[in-house]
Short mmCIF file of C-alpha atoms in Angstrom, two decimals:
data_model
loop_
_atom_site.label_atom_id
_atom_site.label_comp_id
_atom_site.label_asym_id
_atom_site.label_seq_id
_atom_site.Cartn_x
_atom_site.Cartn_y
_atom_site.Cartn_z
CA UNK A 903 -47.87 -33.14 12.64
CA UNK A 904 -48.21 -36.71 13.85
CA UNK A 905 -44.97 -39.11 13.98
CA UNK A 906 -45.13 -41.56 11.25
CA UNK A 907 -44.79 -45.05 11.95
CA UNK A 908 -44.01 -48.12 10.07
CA UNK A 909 -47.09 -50.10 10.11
CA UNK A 910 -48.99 -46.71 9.44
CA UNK A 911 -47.72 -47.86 5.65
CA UNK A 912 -50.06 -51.00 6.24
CA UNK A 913 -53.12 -49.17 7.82
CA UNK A 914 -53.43 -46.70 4.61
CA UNK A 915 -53.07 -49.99 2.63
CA UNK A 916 -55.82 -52.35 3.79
CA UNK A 917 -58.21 -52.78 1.41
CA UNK A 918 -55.91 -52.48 -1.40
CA UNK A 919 -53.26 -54.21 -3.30
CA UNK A 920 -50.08 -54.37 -1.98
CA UNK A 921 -46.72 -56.77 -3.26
CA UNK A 922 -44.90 -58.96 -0.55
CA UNK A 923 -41.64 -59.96 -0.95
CA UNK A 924 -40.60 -63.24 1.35
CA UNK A 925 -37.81 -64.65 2.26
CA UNK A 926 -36.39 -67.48 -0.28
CA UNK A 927 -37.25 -65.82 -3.68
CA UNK A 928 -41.04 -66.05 -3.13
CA UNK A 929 -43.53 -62.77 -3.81
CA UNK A 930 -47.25 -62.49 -3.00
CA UNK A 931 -49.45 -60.08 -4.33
CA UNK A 932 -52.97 -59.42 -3.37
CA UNK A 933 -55.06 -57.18 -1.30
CA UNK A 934 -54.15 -56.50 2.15
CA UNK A 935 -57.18 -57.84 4.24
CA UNK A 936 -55.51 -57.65 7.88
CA UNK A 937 -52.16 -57.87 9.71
CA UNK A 938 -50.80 -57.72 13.17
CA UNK A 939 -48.04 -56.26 15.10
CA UNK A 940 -45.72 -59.67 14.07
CA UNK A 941 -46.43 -58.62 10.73
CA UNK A 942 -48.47 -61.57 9.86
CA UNK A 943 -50.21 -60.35 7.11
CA UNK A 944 -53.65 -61.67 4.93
CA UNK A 945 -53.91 -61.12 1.55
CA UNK A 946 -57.19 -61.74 -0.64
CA UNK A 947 -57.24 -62.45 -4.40
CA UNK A 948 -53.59 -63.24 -3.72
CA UNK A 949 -51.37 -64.67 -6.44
CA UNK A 950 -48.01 -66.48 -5.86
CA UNK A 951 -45.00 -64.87 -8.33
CA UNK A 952 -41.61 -66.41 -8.98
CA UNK A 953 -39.08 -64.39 -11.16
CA UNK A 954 -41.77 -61.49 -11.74
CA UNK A 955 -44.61 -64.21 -13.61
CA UNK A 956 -47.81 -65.77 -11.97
CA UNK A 957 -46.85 -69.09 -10.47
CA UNK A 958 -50.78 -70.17 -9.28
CA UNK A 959 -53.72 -68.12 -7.69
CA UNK A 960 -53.96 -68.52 -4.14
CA UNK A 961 -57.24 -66.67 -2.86
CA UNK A 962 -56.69 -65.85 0.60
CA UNK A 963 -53.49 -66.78 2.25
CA UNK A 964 -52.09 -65.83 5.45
CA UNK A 965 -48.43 -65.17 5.41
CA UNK A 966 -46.26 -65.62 8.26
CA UNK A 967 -44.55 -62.17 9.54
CA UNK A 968 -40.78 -63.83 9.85
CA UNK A 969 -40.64 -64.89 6.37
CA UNK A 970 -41.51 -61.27 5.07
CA UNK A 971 -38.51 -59.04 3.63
CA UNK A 972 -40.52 -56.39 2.07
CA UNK A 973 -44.15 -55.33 1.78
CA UNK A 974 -45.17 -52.52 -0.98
CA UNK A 975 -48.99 -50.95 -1.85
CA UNK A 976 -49.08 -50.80 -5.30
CA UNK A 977 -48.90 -47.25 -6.71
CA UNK A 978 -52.38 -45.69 -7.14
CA UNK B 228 -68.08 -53.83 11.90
CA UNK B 229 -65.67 -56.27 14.07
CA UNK B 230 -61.65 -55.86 13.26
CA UNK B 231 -60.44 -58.21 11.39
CA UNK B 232 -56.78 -60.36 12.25
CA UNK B 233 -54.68 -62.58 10.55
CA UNK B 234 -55.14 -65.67 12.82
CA UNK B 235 -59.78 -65.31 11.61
CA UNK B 236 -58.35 -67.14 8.78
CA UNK B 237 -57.10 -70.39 10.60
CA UNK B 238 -60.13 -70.15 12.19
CA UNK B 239 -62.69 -70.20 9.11
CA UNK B 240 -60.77 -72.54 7.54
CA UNK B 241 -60.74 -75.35 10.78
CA UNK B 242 -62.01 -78.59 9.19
CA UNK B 243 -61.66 -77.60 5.48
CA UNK B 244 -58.58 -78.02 3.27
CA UNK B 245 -55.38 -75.55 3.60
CA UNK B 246 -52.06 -75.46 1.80
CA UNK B 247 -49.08 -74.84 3.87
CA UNK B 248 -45.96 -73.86 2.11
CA UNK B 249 -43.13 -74.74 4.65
CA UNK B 250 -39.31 -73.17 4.39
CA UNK B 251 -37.18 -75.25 2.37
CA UNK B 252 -39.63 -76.05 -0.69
CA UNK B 253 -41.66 -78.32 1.29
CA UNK B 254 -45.71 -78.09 0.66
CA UNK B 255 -47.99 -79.93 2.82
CA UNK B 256 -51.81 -80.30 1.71
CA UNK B 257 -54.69 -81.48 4.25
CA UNK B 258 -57.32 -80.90 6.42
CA UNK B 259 -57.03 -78.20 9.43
CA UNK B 260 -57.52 -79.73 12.49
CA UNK B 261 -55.75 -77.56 15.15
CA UNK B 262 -53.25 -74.78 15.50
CA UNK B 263 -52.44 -72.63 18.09
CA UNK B 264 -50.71 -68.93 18.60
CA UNK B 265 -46.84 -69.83 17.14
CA UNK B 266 -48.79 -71.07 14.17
CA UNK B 267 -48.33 -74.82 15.03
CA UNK B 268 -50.63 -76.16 12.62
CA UNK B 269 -51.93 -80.22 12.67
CA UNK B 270 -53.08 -81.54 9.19
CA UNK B 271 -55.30 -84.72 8.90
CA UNK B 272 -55.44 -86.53 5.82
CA UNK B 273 -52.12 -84.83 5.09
CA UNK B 274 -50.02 -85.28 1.74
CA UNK B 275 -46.64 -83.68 1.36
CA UNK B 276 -45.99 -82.04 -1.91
CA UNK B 277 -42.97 -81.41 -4.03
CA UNK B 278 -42.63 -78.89 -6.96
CA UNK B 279 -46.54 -79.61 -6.76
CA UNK B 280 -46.44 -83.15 -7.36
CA UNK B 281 -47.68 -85.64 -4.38
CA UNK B 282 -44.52 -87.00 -2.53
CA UNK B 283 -46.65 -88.99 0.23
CA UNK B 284 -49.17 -89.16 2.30
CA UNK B 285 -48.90 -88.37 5.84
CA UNK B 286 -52.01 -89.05 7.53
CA UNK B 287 -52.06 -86.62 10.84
CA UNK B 288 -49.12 -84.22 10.75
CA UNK B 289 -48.24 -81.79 13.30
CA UNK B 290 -46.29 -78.56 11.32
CA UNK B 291 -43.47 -76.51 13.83
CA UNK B 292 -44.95 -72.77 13.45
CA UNK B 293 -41.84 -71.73 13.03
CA UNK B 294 -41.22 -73.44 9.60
CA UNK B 295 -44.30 -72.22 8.08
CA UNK B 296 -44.21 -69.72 4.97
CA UNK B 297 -47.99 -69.16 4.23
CA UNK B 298 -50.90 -70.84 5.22
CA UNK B 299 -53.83 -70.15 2.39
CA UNK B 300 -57.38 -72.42 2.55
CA UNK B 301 -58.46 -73.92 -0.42
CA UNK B 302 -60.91 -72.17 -2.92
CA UNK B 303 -64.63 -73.53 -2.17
CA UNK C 81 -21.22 -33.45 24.37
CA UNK C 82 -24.05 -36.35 24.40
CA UNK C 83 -22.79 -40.03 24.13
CA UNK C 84 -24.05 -40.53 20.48
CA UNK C 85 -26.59 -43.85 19.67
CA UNK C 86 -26.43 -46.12 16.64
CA UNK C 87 -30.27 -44.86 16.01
CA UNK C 88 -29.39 -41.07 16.13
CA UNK C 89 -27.91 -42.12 12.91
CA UNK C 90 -31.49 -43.05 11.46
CA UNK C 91 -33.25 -39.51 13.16
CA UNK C 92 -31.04 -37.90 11.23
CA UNK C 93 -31.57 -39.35 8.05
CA UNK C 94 -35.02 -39.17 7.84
CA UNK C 95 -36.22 -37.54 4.92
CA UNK C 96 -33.35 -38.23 3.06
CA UNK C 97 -32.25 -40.80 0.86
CA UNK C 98 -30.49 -44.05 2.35
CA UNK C 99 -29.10 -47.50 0.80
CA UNK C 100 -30.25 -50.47 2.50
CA UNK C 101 -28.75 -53.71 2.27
CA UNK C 102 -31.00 -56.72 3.26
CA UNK C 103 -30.21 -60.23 3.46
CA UNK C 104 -30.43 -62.32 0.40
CA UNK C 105 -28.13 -60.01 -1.96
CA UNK C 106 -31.13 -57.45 -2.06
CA UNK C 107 -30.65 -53.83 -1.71
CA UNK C 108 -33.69 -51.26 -1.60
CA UNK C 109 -32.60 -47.05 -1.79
CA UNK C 110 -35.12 -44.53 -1.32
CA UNK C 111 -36.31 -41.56 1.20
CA UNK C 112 -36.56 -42.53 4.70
CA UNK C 113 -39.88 -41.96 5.72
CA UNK C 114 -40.14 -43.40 9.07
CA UNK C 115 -38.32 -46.40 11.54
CA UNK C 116 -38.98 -48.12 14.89
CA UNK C 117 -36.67 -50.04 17.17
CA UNK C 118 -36.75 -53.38 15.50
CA UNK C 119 -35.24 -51.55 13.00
CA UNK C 120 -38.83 -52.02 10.36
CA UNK C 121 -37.85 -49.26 7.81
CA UNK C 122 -39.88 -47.10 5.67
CA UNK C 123 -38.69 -45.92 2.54
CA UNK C 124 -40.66 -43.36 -0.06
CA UNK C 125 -39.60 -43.29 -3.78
CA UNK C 126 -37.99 -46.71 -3.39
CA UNK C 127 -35.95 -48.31 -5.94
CA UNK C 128 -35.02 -52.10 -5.84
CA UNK C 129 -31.47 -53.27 -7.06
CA UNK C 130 -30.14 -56.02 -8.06
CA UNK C 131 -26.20 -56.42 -8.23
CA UNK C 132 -26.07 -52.28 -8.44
CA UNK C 133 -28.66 -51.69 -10.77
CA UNK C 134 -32.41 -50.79 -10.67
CA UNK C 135 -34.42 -54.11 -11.16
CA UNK C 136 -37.52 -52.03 -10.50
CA UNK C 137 -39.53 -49.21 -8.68
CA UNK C 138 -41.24 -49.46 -5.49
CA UNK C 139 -42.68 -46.67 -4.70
CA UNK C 140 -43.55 -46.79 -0.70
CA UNK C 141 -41.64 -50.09 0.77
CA UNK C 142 -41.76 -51.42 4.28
CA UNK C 143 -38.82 -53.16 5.06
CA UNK C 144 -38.62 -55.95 7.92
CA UNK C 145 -36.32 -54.91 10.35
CA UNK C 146 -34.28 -58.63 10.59
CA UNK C 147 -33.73 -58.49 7.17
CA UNK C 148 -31.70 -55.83 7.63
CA UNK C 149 -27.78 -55.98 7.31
CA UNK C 150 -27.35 -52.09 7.03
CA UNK C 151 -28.54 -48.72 6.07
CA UNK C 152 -26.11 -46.12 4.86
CA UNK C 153 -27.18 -42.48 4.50
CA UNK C 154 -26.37 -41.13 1.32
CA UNK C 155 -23.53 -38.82 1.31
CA UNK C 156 -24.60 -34.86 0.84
CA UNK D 295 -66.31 -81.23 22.97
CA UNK D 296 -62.78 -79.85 24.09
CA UNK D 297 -60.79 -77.75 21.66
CA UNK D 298 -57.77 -79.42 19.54
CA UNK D 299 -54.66 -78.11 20.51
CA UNK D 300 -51.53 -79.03 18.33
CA UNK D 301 -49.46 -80.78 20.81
CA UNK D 302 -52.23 -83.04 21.26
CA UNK D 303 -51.31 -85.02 18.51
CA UNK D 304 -47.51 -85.46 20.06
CA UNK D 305 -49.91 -87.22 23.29
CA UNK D 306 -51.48 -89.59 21.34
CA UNK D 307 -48.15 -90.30 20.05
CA UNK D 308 -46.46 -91.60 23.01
CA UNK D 309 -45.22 -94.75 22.72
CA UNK D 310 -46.21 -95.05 18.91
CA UNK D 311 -43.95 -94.78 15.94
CA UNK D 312 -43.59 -91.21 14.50
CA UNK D 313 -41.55 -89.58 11.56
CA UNK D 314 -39.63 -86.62 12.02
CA UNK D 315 -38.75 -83.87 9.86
CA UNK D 316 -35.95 -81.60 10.55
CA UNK D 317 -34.44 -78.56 8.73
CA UNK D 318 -31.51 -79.82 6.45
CA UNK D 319 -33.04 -83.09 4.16
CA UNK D 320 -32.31 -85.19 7.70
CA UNK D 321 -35.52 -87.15 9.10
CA UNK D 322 -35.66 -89.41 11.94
CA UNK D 323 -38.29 -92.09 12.88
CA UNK D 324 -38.62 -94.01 15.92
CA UNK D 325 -40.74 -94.87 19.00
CA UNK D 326 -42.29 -91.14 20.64
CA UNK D 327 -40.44 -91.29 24.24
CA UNK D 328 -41.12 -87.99 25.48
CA UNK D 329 -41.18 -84.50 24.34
CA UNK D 330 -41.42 -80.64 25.37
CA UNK D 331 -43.04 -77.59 25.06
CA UNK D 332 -40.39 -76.62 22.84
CA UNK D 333 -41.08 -79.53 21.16
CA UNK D 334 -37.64 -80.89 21.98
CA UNK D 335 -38.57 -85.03 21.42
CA UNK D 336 -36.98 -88.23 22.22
CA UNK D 337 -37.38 -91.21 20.26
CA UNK D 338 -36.27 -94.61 21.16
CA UNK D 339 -35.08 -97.28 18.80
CA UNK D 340 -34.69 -94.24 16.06
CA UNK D 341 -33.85 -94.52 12.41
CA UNK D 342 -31.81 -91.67 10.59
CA UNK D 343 -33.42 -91.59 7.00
CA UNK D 344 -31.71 -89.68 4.30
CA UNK D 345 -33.74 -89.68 0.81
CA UNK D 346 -36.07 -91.92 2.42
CA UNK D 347 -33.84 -94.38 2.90
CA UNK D 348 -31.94 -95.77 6.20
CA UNK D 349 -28.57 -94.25 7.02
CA UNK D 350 -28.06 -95.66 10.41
CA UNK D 351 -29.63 -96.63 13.53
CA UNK D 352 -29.22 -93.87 16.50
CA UNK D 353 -31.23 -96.13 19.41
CA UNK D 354 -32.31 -93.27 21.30
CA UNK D 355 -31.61 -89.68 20.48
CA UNK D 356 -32.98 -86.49 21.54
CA UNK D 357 -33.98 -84.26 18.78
CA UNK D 358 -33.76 -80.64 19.32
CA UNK D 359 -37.23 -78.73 19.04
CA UNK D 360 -36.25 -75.55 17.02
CA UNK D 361 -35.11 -78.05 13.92
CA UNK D 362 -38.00 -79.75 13.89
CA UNK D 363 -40.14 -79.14 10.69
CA UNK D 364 -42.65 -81.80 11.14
CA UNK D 365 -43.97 -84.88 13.16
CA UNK D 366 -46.12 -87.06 11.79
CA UNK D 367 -47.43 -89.92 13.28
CA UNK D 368 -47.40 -93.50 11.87
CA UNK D 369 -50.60 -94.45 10.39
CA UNK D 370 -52.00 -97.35 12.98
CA UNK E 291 -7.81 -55.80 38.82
CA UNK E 292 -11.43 -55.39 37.43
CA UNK E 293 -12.87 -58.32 35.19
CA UNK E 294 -12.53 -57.93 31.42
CA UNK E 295 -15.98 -58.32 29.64
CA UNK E 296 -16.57 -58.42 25.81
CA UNK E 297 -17.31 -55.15 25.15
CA UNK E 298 -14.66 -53.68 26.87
CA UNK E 299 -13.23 -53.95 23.23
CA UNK E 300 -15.98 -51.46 21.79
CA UNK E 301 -15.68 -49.03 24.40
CA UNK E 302 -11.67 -48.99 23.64
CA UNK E 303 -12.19 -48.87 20.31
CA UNK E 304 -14.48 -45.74 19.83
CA UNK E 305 -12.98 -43.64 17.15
CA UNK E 306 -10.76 -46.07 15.82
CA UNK E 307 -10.66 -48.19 12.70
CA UNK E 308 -12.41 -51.57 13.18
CA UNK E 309 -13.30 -54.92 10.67
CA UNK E 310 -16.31 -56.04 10.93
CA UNK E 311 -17.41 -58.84 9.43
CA UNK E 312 -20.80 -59.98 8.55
CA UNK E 313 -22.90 -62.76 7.48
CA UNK E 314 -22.47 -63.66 4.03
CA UNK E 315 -19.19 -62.84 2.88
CA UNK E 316 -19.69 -59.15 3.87
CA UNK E 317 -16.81 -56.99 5.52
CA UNK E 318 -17.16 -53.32 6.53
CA UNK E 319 -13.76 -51.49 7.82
CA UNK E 320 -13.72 -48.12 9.01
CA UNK E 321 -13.85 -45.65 12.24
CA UNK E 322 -16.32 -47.02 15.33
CA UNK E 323 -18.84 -44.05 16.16
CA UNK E 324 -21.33 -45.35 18.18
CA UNK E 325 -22.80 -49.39 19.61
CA UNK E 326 -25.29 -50.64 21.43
CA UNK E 327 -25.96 -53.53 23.77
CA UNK E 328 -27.13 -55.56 20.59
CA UNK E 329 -23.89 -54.92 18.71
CA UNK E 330 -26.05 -52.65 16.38
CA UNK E 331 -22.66 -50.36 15.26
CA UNK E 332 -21.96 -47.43 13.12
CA UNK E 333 -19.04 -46.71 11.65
CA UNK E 334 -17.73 -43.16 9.72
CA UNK E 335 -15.46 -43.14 6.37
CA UNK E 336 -16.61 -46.66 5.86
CA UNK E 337 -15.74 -49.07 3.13
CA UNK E 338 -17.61 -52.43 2.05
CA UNK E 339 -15.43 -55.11 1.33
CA UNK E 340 -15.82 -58.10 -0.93
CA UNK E 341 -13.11 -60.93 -0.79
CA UNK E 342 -10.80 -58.45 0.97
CA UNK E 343 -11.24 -56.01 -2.12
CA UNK E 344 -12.70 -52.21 -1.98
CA UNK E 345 -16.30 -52.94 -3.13
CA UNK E 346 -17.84 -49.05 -2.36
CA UNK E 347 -17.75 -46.42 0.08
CA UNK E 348 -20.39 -46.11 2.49
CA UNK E 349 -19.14 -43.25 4.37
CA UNK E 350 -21.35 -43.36 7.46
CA UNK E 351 -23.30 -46.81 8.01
CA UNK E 352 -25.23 -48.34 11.14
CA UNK E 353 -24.87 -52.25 10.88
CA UNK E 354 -27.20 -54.56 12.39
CA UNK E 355 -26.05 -56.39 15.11
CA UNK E 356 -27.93 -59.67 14.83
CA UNK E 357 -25.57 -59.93 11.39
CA UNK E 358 -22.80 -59.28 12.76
CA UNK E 359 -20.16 -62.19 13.04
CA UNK E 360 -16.64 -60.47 14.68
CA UNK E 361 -15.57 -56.81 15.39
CA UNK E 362 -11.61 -56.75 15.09
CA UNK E 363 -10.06 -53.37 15.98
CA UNK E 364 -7.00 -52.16 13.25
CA UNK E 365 -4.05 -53.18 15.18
CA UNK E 366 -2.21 -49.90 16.59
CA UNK F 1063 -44.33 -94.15 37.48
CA UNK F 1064 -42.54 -90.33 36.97
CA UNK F 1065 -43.57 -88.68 33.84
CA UNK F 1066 -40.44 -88.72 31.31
CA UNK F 1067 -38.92 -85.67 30.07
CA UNK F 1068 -36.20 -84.66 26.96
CA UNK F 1069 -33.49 -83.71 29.20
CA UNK F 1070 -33.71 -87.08 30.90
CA UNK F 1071 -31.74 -88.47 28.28
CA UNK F 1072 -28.83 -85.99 28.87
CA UNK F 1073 -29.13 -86.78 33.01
CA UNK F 1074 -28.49 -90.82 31.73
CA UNK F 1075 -25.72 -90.42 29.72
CA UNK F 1076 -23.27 -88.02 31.98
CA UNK F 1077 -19.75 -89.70 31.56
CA UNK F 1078 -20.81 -91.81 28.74
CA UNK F 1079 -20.37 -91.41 25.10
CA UNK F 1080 -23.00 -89.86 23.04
CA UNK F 1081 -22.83 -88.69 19.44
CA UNK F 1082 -24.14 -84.91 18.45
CA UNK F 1083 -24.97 -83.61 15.42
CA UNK F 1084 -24.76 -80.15 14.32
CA UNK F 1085 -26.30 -77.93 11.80
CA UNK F 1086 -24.22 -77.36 8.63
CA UNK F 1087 -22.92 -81.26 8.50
CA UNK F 1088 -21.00 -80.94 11.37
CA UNK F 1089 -20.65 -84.41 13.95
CA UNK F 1090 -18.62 -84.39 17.38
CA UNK F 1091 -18.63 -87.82 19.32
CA UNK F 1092 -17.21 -87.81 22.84
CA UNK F 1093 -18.40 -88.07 26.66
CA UNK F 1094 -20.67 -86.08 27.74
CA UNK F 1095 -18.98 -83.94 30.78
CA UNK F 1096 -21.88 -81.47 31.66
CA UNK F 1097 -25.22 -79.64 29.68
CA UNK F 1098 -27.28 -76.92 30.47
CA UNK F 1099 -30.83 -75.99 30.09
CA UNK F 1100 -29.95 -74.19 26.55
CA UNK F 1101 -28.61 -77.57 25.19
CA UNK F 1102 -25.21 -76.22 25.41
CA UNK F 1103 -22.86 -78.84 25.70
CA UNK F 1104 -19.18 -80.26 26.87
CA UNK F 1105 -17.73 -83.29 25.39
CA UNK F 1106 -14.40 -85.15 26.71
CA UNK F 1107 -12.68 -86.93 24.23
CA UNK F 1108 -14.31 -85.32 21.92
CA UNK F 1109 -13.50 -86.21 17.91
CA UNK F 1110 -15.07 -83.81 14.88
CA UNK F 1111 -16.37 -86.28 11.95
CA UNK F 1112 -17.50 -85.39 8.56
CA UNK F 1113 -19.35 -87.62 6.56
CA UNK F 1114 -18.72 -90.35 9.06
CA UNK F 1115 -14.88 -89.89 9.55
CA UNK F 1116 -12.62 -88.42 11.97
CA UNK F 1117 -11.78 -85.28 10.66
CA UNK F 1118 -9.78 -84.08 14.09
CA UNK F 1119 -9.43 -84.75 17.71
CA UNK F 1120 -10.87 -81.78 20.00
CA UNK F 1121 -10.61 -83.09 23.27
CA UNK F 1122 -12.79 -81.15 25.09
CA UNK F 1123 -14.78 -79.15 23.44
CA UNK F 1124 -18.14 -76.66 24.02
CA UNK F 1125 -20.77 -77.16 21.75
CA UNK F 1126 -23.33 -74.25 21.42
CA UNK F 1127 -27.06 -75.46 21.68
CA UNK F 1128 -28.59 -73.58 19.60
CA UNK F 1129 -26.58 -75.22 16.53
CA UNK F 1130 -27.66 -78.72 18.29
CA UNK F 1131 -29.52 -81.15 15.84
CA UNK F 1132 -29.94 -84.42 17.82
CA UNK F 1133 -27.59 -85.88 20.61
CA UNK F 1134 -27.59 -89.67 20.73
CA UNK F 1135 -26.32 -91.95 23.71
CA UNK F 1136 -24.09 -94.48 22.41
CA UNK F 1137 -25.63 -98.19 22.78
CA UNK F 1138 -24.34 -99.63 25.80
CA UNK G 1049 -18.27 -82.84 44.40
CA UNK G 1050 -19.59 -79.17 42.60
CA UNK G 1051 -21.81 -79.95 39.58
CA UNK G 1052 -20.36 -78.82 36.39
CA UNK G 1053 -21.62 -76.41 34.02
CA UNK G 1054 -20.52 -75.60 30.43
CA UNK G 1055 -19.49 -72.88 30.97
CA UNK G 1056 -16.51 -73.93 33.33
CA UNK G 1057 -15.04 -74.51 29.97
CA UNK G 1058 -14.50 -71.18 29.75
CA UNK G 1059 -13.90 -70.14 33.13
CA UNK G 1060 -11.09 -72.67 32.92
CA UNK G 1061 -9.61 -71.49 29.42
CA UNK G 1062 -9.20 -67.90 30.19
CA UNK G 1063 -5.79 -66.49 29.27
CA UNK G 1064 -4.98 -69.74 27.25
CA UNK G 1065 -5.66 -70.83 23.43
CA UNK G 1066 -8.64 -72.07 22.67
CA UNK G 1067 -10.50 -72.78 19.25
CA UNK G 1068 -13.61 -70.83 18.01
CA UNK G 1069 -15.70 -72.31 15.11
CA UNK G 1070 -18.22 -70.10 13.59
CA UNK G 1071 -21.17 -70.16 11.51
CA UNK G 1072 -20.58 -70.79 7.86
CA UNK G 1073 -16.38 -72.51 7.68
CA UNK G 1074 -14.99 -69.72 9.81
CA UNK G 1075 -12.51 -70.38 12.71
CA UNK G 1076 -10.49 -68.20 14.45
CA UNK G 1077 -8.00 -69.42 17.12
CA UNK G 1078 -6.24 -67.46 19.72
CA UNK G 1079 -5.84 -66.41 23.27
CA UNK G 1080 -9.60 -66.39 25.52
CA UNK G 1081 -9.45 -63.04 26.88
CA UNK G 1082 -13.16 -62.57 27.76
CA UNK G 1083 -16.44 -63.71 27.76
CA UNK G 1084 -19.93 -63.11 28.65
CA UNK G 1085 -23.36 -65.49 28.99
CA UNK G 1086 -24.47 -64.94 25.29
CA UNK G 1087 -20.95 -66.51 24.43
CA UNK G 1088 -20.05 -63.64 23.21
CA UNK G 1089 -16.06 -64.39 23.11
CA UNK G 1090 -12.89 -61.77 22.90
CA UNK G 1091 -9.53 -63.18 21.41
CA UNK G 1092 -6.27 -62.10 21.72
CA UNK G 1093 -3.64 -62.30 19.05
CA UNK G 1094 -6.35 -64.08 17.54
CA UNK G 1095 -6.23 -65.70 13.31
CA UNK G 1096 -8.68 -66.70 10.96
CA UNK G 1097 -8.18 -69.88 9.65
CA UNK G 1098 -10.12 -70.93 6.32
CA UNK G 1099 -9.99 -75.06 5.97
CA UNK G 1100 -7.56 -75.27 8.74
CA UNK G 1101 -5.14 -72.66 7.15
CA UNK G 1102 -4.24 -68.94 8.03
CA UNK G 1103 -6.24 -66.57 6.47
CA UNK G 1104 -5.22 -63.59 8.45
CA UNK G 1105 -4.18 -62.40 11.80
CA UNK G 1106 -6.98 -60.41 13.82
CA UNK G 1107 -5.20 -59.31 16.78
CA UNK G 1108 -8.20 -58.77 18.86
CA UNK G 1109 -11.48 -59.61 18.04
CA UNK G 1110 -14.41 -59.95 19.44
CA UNK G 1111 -16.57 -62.73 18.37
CA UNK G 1112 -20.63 -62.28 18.87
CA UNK G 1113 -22.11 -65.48 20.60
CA UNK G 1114 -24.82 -66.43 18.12
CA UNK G 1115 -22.76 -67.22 15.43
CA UNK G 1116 -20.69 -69.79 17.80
CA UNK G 1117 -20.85 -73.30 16.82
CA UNK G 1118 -17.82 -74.50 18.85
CA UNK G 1119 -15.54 -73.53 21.39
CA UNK G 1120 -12.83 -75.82 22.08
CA UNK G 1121 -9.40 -74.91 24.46
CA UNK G 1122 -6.32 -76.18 23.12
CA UNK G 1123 -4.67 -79.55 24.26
CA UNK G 1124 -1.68 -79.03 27.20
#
């Protein structure tokens, strides 16, 4: 059996919806279009949350990798 | 089909309008002019933004990487 | 006897559950899935508290590594 | 046509009036003296603003580059 | 006589109780198992501290080093 | 005529008084007795202000760059 | 004449009292025992003073560079 890495969690999620925690009370939901190895991450369809509730629609964004705290696909 | 990366996005969206949430509540609005590999990012027609609302316009701004939160072009 | 490592502590915790505290008053518990050396943490069956208690479920959660301020394995 | 880079903007700048953003509510304007590629900048005959308003004059000062959260130059 | 360096006081202080304190009003006291050259540290029978009062027992933790603020050894 | 560079400003005022700011509201005024390329700093003389007042004399006193804001050359 | 350096500071404060003010209102004063070129700092008989007031006597501590914002050797 293969090692498991990290960012193997981001490879099985491209293509699907994943939650992003940043730093400074700010989440980011959306689908995980592409990221690199400083964790700068794309999202489509992504939507900006404060305090758990839709705070505006954001299409694609690109978020930078040293804000991010957390990053979790969304349970299938 | 070619990979795709995080940085495509700043590409695609050179010349077009991008919103660029900064650390510390700041949001900047313009056009994408430049940027380069730390995510240094120069906005023409620039406005700066607070809680959404237009603070003032900056005309050309150039953004420290460093500071930036997301980057996310606008809807066409 | 081998001069021990602060990461032997996270080889043997793997598949078991740890409490990690991040920065910002967040903590995130779960099943430690898989780590590299910037400390980017993988946890299965993860659970997000706030202030000791569950604020929700997070299934599979990559944690950035500088967020972290420590990981305790759970006693057995 | 070349390609942009960011820190062309800061050369076009020299000698001209700029604002400066830095972490913490403080901006600075002045005359562009010189800068880095750390973006470490000097500005002659420089204004500390607080709330957009004057708080003293500084002459020349030499701003270090990792506060910096934006330069913008004045409109001519 | 050979030149003291900073982390002579690790090395003397394996298997002893240490304080650490971290960023944020976090303190973490108990017996120094292993370090590294980043001031990562783990510490046995350990016990987080909040405003010099028993918060919760860790038992064994590994501490990040970049949030790490002073190591004090218990005084013998 | 010799390109100008940031660190020029610290070569100009060696022995003379210059005024620092540091992150978290901090001010120290005093001569400036040597620098190196990190921005670290020793003041003679030095004096700790707070809102514009002496708090406390330091004398000298080494002032770590990476907590540097701005250092300003008293008008001569 | 040699040039000085900023470090001479601490070359020349070894064995005596000096004053260490950290990140976020902590201080700690007490006898310069060692150092290293991250400023990495070990006290002897060292205290932690909280708005210029004892807080609590460390004995020795070791102090971890980045979260220096002053170092300052007492007055003879």
């Amino acid at each position: 059996m293969a090692e498991k890495r990290p960012f193997d969690v981001l490879n099985n999620a491209l293509n699907n919806n994943v939650l992003v925690k940043l730093k400074g009370e700010v989440e980011v939901r959306g689908v995980l279009a592409s990221f690199d190895i400083h964790m700068n991450i794309v999202l489509d369809n992504a939507e900006e949350l404060k305090n758990g509730e839709l705070k505006r629609k954001l299409g694609t964004v690109l978020l930078r990798g040293d804000t991010v705290v957390f990053i979790s696909p969304a349970s299938s």
